[in-house]
């Protein structure tokens, strides 16, 4: 929501409580506060919190994502106390079917009791995080209290992608008053692509391409388009939006890429995602582009005057194609602030070294294989696992160490290839490493030892199916990261609640600088979550919402969710 220069914003960090909010409001005139940001605030006394929010009588924007205020309490409070609110952000994260059912009953009563208020309320924009399949029923009930909402953004945090897709498709179809509908997801698009031509299937098509879609009803515009359709379009002169997803099937021709640079105007495109997908939706392999396609991308890069983010994580190349020229000999490299690409774009240590020269302003580098829930793979990326060349200590490594990098993400990247990125991007403040592949032992402890060379790390996320959070070597290595403030450990291994609690107690006792610790693990067949915050209470919260850093997804070049970055709290 856009606010004017005269508007006052008040924020609480994840480790602050009601007393800090009282101090900030007392220092201001509360009726001048137009925006209140309470993301990740785990405050138990929600009644007192709501009392303080109510002091902001002119409030127009309220963000309670990953906050502990129950949805029914928040929506009733909004209708009764916040008469001028236009924008609301919240989370639906209850795992228990019974708890969701209780919330639905409370909201149903609110709908029946406060319909007259809801009809005239000013609320127009809603952003909601949904964690778990049951919560979509609660979302539907909540929207019955938001009768004038014209913009809805649903962000899927966990659950079943295919079920969430159907629920959102139904919302999009039935809520005709929605002028803008946005769907984003932490989960990959694990449903099979359809490439249907039926206009009624556009939402499904876009969402299954990249789990990220924005639709504007008034001009029937979508954030996702097929390249061939753009080339064939009769309206070749209109400007593309600032954020766009363009996909092509494997029959992509270089002519298509070159024609596109002379057609639609790309001058406004700031965030771009390009995908090369198999022509046959049942294929299990990504198509691989060759040198001619590289040259087509070079031509396209020349017209991207405003580009800042590029996502090519689903655009794979053959092993004989060097991509150095794409970034090195065009203005693209110097413009990029964020890049997401697959490992096959970096087939040697020298290619990573070259990236620091070609893209000197990168603050966010994301290298990943998007397997779409195991539906697609890339031979070139996979074979990097067997690259036996030793990591070379380059004589100019120190001078080429990226100083602009803030966040480095490595997902499903072979362990040996990760070492190349640590050498040149070790200055990252936030490091996310997920499901790395290896030959032989998993190297958990040794990997953490390497993090010591990355002395700037203040936020670390480690995710692996077999991550042993109880392993002493792993714990000892992590505890030596003396700058670490936020730690997320995600494993699918079975861990007892007692062992998880012991890990939390032992680790925070050794880490005086730690602000937050967040764990995911399995107990029997269910996922368990524990969050510890160094606030006044210093207690562990079980099964609460995931906090900001608990995300392994990339939104480079895509529509962005809120609350997926912890930089403000570092």
Coordinates of C-alpha atoms in Angstrom, one line a residue, residues 250-460:
X250 CA 10.8 -26.7 -26.0
X251 CA 10.0 -25.8 -29.6
X252 CA 11.2 -22.3 -28.9
X253 CA 13.0 -20.8 -31.8
X254 CA 15.7 -18.2 -31.9
X255 CA 13.5 -16.3 -34.3
X256 CA 10.8 -16.0 -31.5
X257 CA 13.3 -14.5 -29.1
X258 CA 14.6 -12.0 -31.7
X259 CA 11.1 -11.1 -32.9
X260 CA 10.1 -10.4 -29.3
X261 CA 12.9 -7.8 -28.9
X262 CA 11.3 -5.8 -31.7
X263 CA 7.7 -6.2 -30.6
X264 CA 6.4 -5.6 -27.1
X265 CA 8.2 -2.8 -25.3
X266 CA 10.2 -4.1 -22.4
X267 CA 11.3 -0.7 -21.1
X268 CA 9.2 -1.0 -18.0
X269 CA 10.2 -4.5 -17.1
X270 CA 12.1 -4.5 -13.8
X271 CA 11.4 -8.1 -12.6
X272 CA 11.5 -10.9 -15.3
X273 CA 11.2 -14.6 -15.0
X274 CA 11.8 -16.7 -18.2
X275 CA 11.1 -20.5 -18.3
X276 CA 11.9 -23.1 -21.0
X277 CA 9.5 -26.0 -20.5
X278 CA 8.9 -29.3 -22.2
X279 CA 6.5 -29.5 -25.0
X280 CA 5.0 -32.7 -23.6
X281 CA 3.6 -31.9 -20.1
X282 CA 4.3 -35.5 -19.1
X283 CA 8.1 -35.2 -19.8
X284 CA 10.4 -35.8 -16.8
X285 CA 13.3 -33.8 -18.2
X286 CA 13.8 -30.1 -18.8
X287 CA 14.6 -29.2 -22.4
X288 CA 18.1 -27.9 -22.9
X289 CA 18.9 -24.8 -24.9
X290 CA 21.9 -24.5 -27.2
X291 CA 24.2 -21.7 -28.4
X292 CA 21.5 -20.2 -30.7
X293 CA 19.2 -19.7 -27.7
X294 CA 22.0 -18.1 -25.8
X295 CA 22.4 -15.5 -28.6
X296 CA 18.6 -14.9 -28.5
X297 CA 18.8 -14.2 -24.8
X298 CA 21.7 -11.8 -25.5
X299 CA 19.5 -9.9 -28.0
X300 CA 16.6 -9.8 -25.5
X301 CA 18.9 -8.5 -22.7
X302 CA 19.8 -5.5 -24.8
X303 CA 16.2 -4.1 -24.6
X304 CA 15.8 -4.7 -20.8
X305 CA 16.6 -1.1 -19.9
X306 CA 15.1 -1.2 -16.3
X307 CA 15.9 -4.8 -15.4
X308 CA 16.9 -5.4 -11.8
X309 CA 15.8 -9.0 -11.2
X310 CA 16.2 -12.0 -13.5
X311 CA 14.9 -15.5 -12.8
X312 CA 16.1 -18.2 -15.3
X313 CA 16.0 -21.1 -12.8
X314 CA 13.8 -23.1 -15.2
X315 CA 15.9 -22.3 -18.3
X316 CA 18.5 -25.0 -18.7
X317 CA 21.4 -25.2 -21.1
X318 CA 23.4 -28.0 -22.7
X319 CA 26.8 -28.7 -21.0
X320 CA 28.7 -27.5 -24.1
X321 CA 27.3 -24.0 -23.9
X322 CA 29.2 -21.2 -22.2
X323 CA 27.0 -18.5 -20.7
X324 CA 29.8 -16.0 -19.8
X325 CA 28.9 -13.9 -22.9
X326 CA 25.3 -13.5 -21.9
X327 CA 26.1 -11.5 -18.8
X328 CA 29.6 -10.2 -19.7
X329 CA 29.0 -8.6 -23.1
X330 CA 25.7 -6.9 -22.4
X331 CA 24.4 -4.1 -20.1
X332 CA 22.3 -6.8 -18.3
X333 CA 25.0 -7.8 -15.9
X334 CA 25.7 -4.4 -14.5
X335 CA 22.0 -3.7 -14.1
X336 CA 21.1 -6.9 -12.2
X337 CA 20.6 -6.7 -8.4
X338 CA 19.1 -10.2 -8.1
X339 CA 19.6 -13.4 -10.1
X340 CA 18.1 -16.9 -9.8
X341 CA 19.7 -19.5 -12.1
X342 CA 20.1 -23.3 -12.2
X343 CA 23.5 -24.9 -11.5
X344 CA 24.0 -25.7 -15.2
X345 CA 24.7 -22.0 -15.8
X346 CA 27.8 -22.4 -13.7
X347 CA 29.6 -25.5 -14.9
X348 CA 33.0 -24.6 -13.5
X349 CA 34.6 -22.6 -10.7
X350 CA 35.8 -20.0 -13.3
X351 CA 32.2 -19.3 -14.3
X352 CA 31.3 -18.4 -10.7
X353 CA 34.4 -16.2 -10.7
X354 CA 33.3 -14.6 -13.9
X355 CA 29.9 -13.8 -12.4
X356 CA 31.5 -11.5 -9.8
X357 CA 33.0 -9.5 -12.7
X358 CA 29.9 -9.6 -14.9
X359 CA 27.4 -8.7 -12.2
X360 CA 29.2 -6.5 -9.7
X361 CA 26.0 -5.2 -8.1
X362 CA 24.3 -8.4 -7.2
X363 CA 22.8 -8.3 -3.7
X364 CA 20.7 -11.5 -4.0
X365 CA 22.1 -14.6 -5.7
X366 CA 19.9 -17.7 -5.9
X367 CA 21.1 -21.0 -7.5
X368 CA 18.6 -23.8 -7.5
X369 CA 17.1 -26.8 -9.4
X370 CA 13.3 -26.4 -9.5
X371 CA 12.3 -30.0 -9.7
X372 CA 8.6 -29.2 -9.4
X373 CA 8.0 -31.7 -6.6
X374 CA 10.2 -34.3 -8.3
X375 CA 8.4 -34.0 -11.7
X376 CA 11.3 -32.5 -13.7
X377 CA 15.1 -32.8 -13.6
X378 CA 18.1 -31.6 -15.6
X379 CA 20.9 -34.0 -16.7
X380 CA 23.4 -31.2 -16.9
X381 CA 22.7 -30.0 -13.3
X382 CA 22.7 -33.6 -12.0
X383 CA 26.0 -34.4 -13.6
X384 CA 27.8 -31.6 -11.8
X385 CA 27.6 -33.8 -8.7
X386 CA 30.4 -35.9 -10.3
X387 CA 32.7 -33.0 -11.0
X388 CA 35.8 -34.3 -9.3
X389 CA 38.0 -31.2 -9.8
X390 CA 39.4 -29.8 -6.6
X391 CA 38.4 -26.3 -5.6
X392 CA 41.2 -24.0 -6.7
X393 CA 42.4 -21.2 -4.4
X394 CA 42.4 -18.4 -6.9
X395 CA 45.2 -15.8 -6.4
X396 CA 42.7 -13.0 -7.0
X397 CA 39.8 -14.5 -4.9
X398 CA 40.2 -11.9 -2.2
X399 CA 39.9 -9.0 -4.8
X400 CA 37.0 -10.7 -6.5
X401 CA 35.0 -11.4 -3.3
X402 CA 31.6 -9.9 -3.9
X403 CA 31.0 -6.9 -1.6
X404 CA 27.5 -6.2 -2.8
X405 CA 26.0 -9.6 -1.9
X406 CA 23.5 -9.7 0.9
X407 CA 21.8 -13.0 0.4
X408 CA 23.1 -16.3 -1.1
X409 CA 20.7 -19.2 -1.6
X410 CA 21.8 -22.7 -2.8
X411 CA 19.0 -25.3 -3.3
X412 CA 19.6 -28.8 -4.6
X413 CA 23.1 -27.7 -5.6
X414 CA 25.8 -30.4 -5.3
X415 CA 28.1 -30.1 -2.3
X416 CA 31.2 -29.7 -4.4
X417 CA 29.7 -26.9 -6.4
X418 CA 28.5 -25.0 -3.3
X419 CA 32.2 -24.6 -2.4
X420 CA 32.7 -22.4 -5.5
X421 CA 30.0 -20.0 -4.4
X422 CA 31.3 -19.8 -0.8
X423 CA 34.7 -18.7 -2.1
X424 CA 33.3 -15.7 -4.0
X425 CA 30.1 -14.9 -2.2
X426 CA 31.1 -15.6 1.4
X427 CA 30.3 -12.0 2.5
X428 CA 26.5 -12.8 2.4
X429 CA 24.7 -11.7 5.5
X430 CA 21.9 -14.2 4.9
X431 CA 22.7 -17.8 3.8
X432 CA 20.1 -20.4 2.8
X433 CA 21.3 -23.9 1.9
X434 CA 18.7 -26.5 1.1
X435 CA 18.7 -30.2 0.1
X436 CA 22.3 -30.2 -1.1
X437 CA 23.4 -33.4 -3.0
X438 CA 26.5 -35.3 -2.3
X439 CA 28.5 -38.5 -3.0
X440 CA 29.4 -40.4 0.1
X441 CA 28.8 -38.9 3.5
X442 CA 26.4 -35.9 3.8
X443 CA 29.2 -33.6 5.3
X444 CA 26.8 -31.8 7.7
X445 CA 29.5 -30.8 10.2
X446 CA 32.1 -30.0 7.5
X447 CA 29.7 -27.8 5.7
X448 CA 29.1 -25.8 8.9
X449 CA 32.8 -25.5 9.4
X450 CA 33.0 -23.8 6.0
X451 CA 30.5 -21.3 7.2
X452 CA 33.1 -20.0 9.6
X453 CA 34.9 -18.5 6.6
X454 CA 31.7 -16.6 5.9
X455 CA 32.1 -14.4 8.9
X456 CA 29.3 -12.1 7.9
X457 CA 26.5 -14.6 8.3
X458 CA 23.8 -13.3 10.6
X459 CA 20.9 -15.3 9.3
X460 CA 21.3 -19.0 8.4

